[in-house]
Amino acid sequence: FDDSSTDGSAAVAADCSARLRGAGVSVTLGAGDGSGPTGCGAAKNRAVHQSAGKFLCFLDADDAMFPERVAQQLRLALAS
């Protein structure tokens, strides 16, 4: 979710979306209403409300993600 970011994260999300599309994974970058930053909590709440999928994964600007993270979490979620 882009909360008026200026760090290029929209381009990163677009790149991830293009690379993962073939694997059946949808990456969507939601956007705020243009009124400026609302803060982390409000931005995540808006992302949850705008999401349409069965699962939701957050990756904040200061996070690192191992390549298999989402696949492993999905396997665990489907197994339980």
JSON list of C-alpha atoms in Angstrom, two decimals:
[
{"chain": "A", "resi": 1, "resn": "PHE", "atom": "CA", "xyz": [0.00, 0.00, 0.00]},
{"chain": "A", "resi": 2, "resn": "ASP", "atom": "CA", "xyz": [1.54, 3.27, -1.11]},
{"chain": "A", "resi": 3, "resn": "ASP", "atom": "CA", "xyz": [0.88, 5.89, 1.55]},
{"chain": "A", "resi": 4, "resn": "SER", "atom": "CA", "xyz": [2.41, 8.79, -0.42]},
{"chain": "A", "resi": 5, "resn": "SER", "atom": "CA", "xyz": [5.82, 7.12, -0.50]},
{"chain": "A", "resi": 6, "resn": "THR", "atom": "CA", "xyz": [8.72, 8.74, -2.30]},
{"chain": "A", "resi": 7, "resn": "ASP", "atom": "CA", "xyz": [11.14, 5.79, -2.07]},
{"chain": "A", "resi": 8, "resn": "GLY", "atom": "CA", "xyz": [10.31, 4.08, -5.35]},
{"chain": "A", "resi": 9, "resn": "SER", "atom": "CA", "xyz": [8.30, 1.28, -3.73]},
{"chain": "A", "resi": 10, "resn": "ALA", "atom": "CA", "xyz": [5.58, 1.52, -6.39]},
{"chain": "A", "resi": 11, "resn": "ALA", "atom": "CA", "xyz": [8.14, 0.51, -9.02]},
{"chain": "A", "resi": 12, "resn": "VAL", "atom": "CA", "xyz": [9.36, -2.37, -6.83]},
{"chain": "A", "resi": 13, "resn": "ALA", "atom": "CA", "xyz": [5.78, -3.63, -6.40]},
{"chain": "A", "resi": 14, "resn": "ALA", "atom": "CA", "xyz": [5.18, -3.41, -10.15]},
{"chain": "A", "resi": 15, "resn": "ASP", "atom": "CA", "xyz": [8.35, -5.42, -10.80]},
{"chain": "A", "resi": 16, "resn": "CYS", "atom": "CA", "xyz": [7.34, -8.07, -8.24]},
{"chain": "A", "resi": 17, "resn": "SER", "atom": "CA", "xyz": [3.88, -8.29, -9.76]},
{"chain": "A", "resi": 18, "resn": "ALA", "atom": "CA", "xyz": [5.28, -8.88, -13.23]},
{"chain": "A", "resi": 19, "resn": "ARG", "atom": "CA", "xyz": [7.71, -11.57, -12.03]},
{"chain": "A", "resi": 20, "resn": "LEU", "atom": "CA", "xyz": [5.15, -13.43, -9.89]},
{"chain": "A", "resi": 21, "resn": "ARG", "atom": "CA", "xyz": [2.19, -13.31, -12.28]},
{"chain": "A", "resi": 22, "resn": "GLY", "atom": "CA", "xyz": [3.29, -16.55, -13.96]},
{"chain": "A", "resi": 23, "resn": "ALA", "atom": "CA", "xyz": [3.30, -18.32, -10.57]},
{"chain": "A", "resi": 24, "resn": "GLY", "atom": "CA", "xyz": [-0.33, -17.44, -9.95]},
{"chain": "A", "resi": 25, "resn": "VAL", "atom": "CA", "xyz": [0.54, -14.77, -7.37]},
{"chain": "A", "resi": 26, "resn": "SER", "atom": "CA", "xyz": [-1.08, -11.37, -7.58]},
{"chain": "A", "resi": 27, "resn": "VAL", "atom": "CA", "xyz": [0.78, -8.36, -6.20]},
{"chain": "A", "resi": 28, "resn": "THR", "atom": "CA", "xyz": [-1.32, -5.23, -5.98]},
{"chain": "A", "resi": 29, "resn": "LEU", "atom": "CA", "xyz": [-0.17, -1.85, -4.80]},
{"chain": "A", "resi": 30, "resn": "GLY", "atom": "CA", "xyz": [-3.05, 0.01, -3.21]},
{"chain": "A", "resi": 31, "resn": "ALA", "atom": "CA", "xyz": [-3.00, 3.77, -2.99]},
{"chain": "A", "resi": 32, "resn": "GLY", "atom": "CA", "xyz": [-4.27, 6.32, -0.54]},
{"chain": "A", "resi": 33, "resn": "ASP", "atom": "CA", "xyz": [-6.71, 9.07, -1.38]},
{"chain": "A", "resi": 34, "resn": "GLY", "atom": "CA", "xyz": [-3.96, 11.55, -2.27]},
{"chain": "A", "resi": 35, "resn": "SER", "atom": "CA", "xyz": [-4.33, 13.56, 0.91]},
{"chain": "A", "resi": 36, "resn": "GLY", "atom": "CA", "xyz": [-0.83, 12.63, 2.08]},
{"chain": "A", "resi": 37, "resn": "PRO", "atom": "CA", "xyz": [0.62, 10.10, 4.51]},
{"chain": "A", "resi": 38, "resn": "THR", "atom": "CA", "xyz": [-1.76, 8.65, 7.08]},
{"chain": "A", "resi": 39, "resn": "GLY", "atom": "CA", "xyz": [0.69, 6.53, 9.05]},
{"chain": "A", "resi": 40, "resn": "CYS", "atom": "CA", "xyz": [1.52, 2.83, 9.12]},
{"chain": "A", "resi": 41, "resn": "GLY", "atom": "CA", "xyz": [-1.54, 1.59, 10.99]},
{"chain": "A", "resi": 42, "resn": "ALA", "atom": "CA", "xyz": [-4.06, 3.53, 8.93]},
{"chain": "A", "resi": 43, "resn": "ALA", "atom": "CA", "xyz": [-2.33, 2.55, 5.68]},
{"chain": "A", "resi": 44, "resn": "LYS", "atom": "CA", "xyz": [-2.44, -1.16, 6.60]},
{"chain": "A", "resi": 45, "resn": "ASN", "atom": "CA", "xyz": [-6.09, -0.91, 7.62]},
{"chain": "A", "resi": 46, "resn": "ARG", "atom": "CA", "xyz": [-6.91, 0.68, 4.27]},
{"chain": "A", "resi": 47, "resn": "ALA", "atom": "CA", "xyz": [-4.96, -2.09, 2.50]},
{"chain": "A", "resi": 48, "resn": "VAL", "atom": "CA", "xyz": [-6.98, -4.76, 4.34]},
{"chain": "A", "resi": 49, "resn": "HIS", "atom": "CA", "xyz": [-10.24, -3.08, 3.34]},
{"chain": "A", "resi": 50, "resn": "GLN", "atom": "CA", "xyz": [-9.18, -2.76, -0.31]},
{"chain": "A", "resi": 51, "resn": "SER", "atom": "CA", "xyz": [-7.87, -6.31, -0.62]},
{"chain": "A", "resi": 52, "resn": "ALA", "atom": "CA", "xyz": [-9.86, -8.91, -2.50]},
{"chain": "A", "resi": 53, "resn": "GLY", "atom": "CA", "xyz": [-7.78, -12.05, -2.08]},
{"chain": "A", "resi": 54, "resn": "LYS", "atom": "CA", "xyz": [-7.97, -14.85, 0.44]},
{"chain": "A", "resi": 55, "resn": "PHE", "atom": "CA", "xyz": [-4.52, -14.11, 1.87]},
{"chain": "A", "resi": 56, "resn": "LEU", "atom": "CA", "xyz": [-2.70, -10.87, 2.54]},
{"chain": "A", "resi": 57, "resn": "CYS", "atom": "CA", "xyz": [1.03, -10.34, 3.07]},
{"chain": "A", "resi": 58, "resn": "PHE", "atom": "CA", "xyz": [2.66, -7.15, 4.28]},
{"chain": "A", "resi": 59, "resn": "LEU", "atom": "CA", "xyz": [6.21, -6.12, 3.47]},
{"chain": "A", "resi": 60, "resn": "ASP", "atom": "CA", "xyz": [7.24, -2.83, 5.01]},
{"chain": "A", "resi": 61, "resn": "ALA", "atom": "CA", "xyz": [10.08, -0.68, 3.69]},
{"chain": "A", "resi": 62, "resn": "ASP", "atom": "CA", "xyz": [12.38, -1.78, 6.51]},
{"chain": "A", "resi": 63, "resn": "ASP", "atom": "CA", "xyz": [11.59, -5.51, 6.12]},
{"chain": "A", "resi": 64, "resn": "ALA", "atom": "CA", "xyz": [13.54, -8.20, 4.34]},
{"chain": "A", "resi": 65, "resn": "MET", "atom": "CA", "xyz": [11.84, -11.24, 2.82]},
{"chain": "A", "resi": 66, "resn": "PHE", "atom": "CA", "xyz": [13.43, -14.56, 1.96]},
{"chain": "A", "resi": 67, "resn": "PRO", "atom": "CA", "xyz": [12.44, -15.81, -1.51]},
{"chain": "A", "resi": 68, "resn": "GLU", "atom": "CA", "xyz": [10.39, -18.76, -0.18]},
{"chain": "A", "resi": 69, "resn": "ARG", "atom": "CA", "xyz": [8.60, -16.89, 2.63]},
{"chain": "A", "resi": 70, "resn": "VAL", "atom": "CA", "xyz": [5.20, -16.54, 0.98]},
{"chain": "A", "resi": 71, "resn": "ALA", "atom": "CA", "xyz": [5.21, -20.08, -0.42]},
{"chain": "A", "resi": 72, "resn": "GLN", "atom": "CA", "xyz": [6.07, -21.53, 2.99]},
{"chain": "A", "resi": 73, "resn": "GLN", "atom": "CA", "xyz": [3.43, -19.47, 4.76]},
{"chain": "A", "resi": 74, "resn": "LEU", "atom": "CA", "xyz": [0.82, -20.43, 2.18]},
{"chain": "A", "resi": 75, "resn": "ARG", "atom": "CA", "xyz": [1.62, -24.14, 2.56]},
{"chain": "A", "resi": 76, "resn": "LEU", "atom": "CA", "xyz": [1.28, -23.83, 6.35]},
{"chain": "A", "resi": 77, "resn": "ALA", "atom": "CA", "xyz": [-1.98, -21.90, 6.10]},
{"chain": "A", "resi": 78, "resn": "LEU", "atom": "CA", "xyz": [-3.51, -24.41, 3.69]},
{"chain": "A", "resi": 79, "resn": "ALA", "atom": "CA", "xyz": [-2.39, -27.36, 5.83]},
{"chain": "A", "resi": 80, "resn": "SER", "atom": "CA", "xyz": [-4.09, -26.11, 8.98]}
]
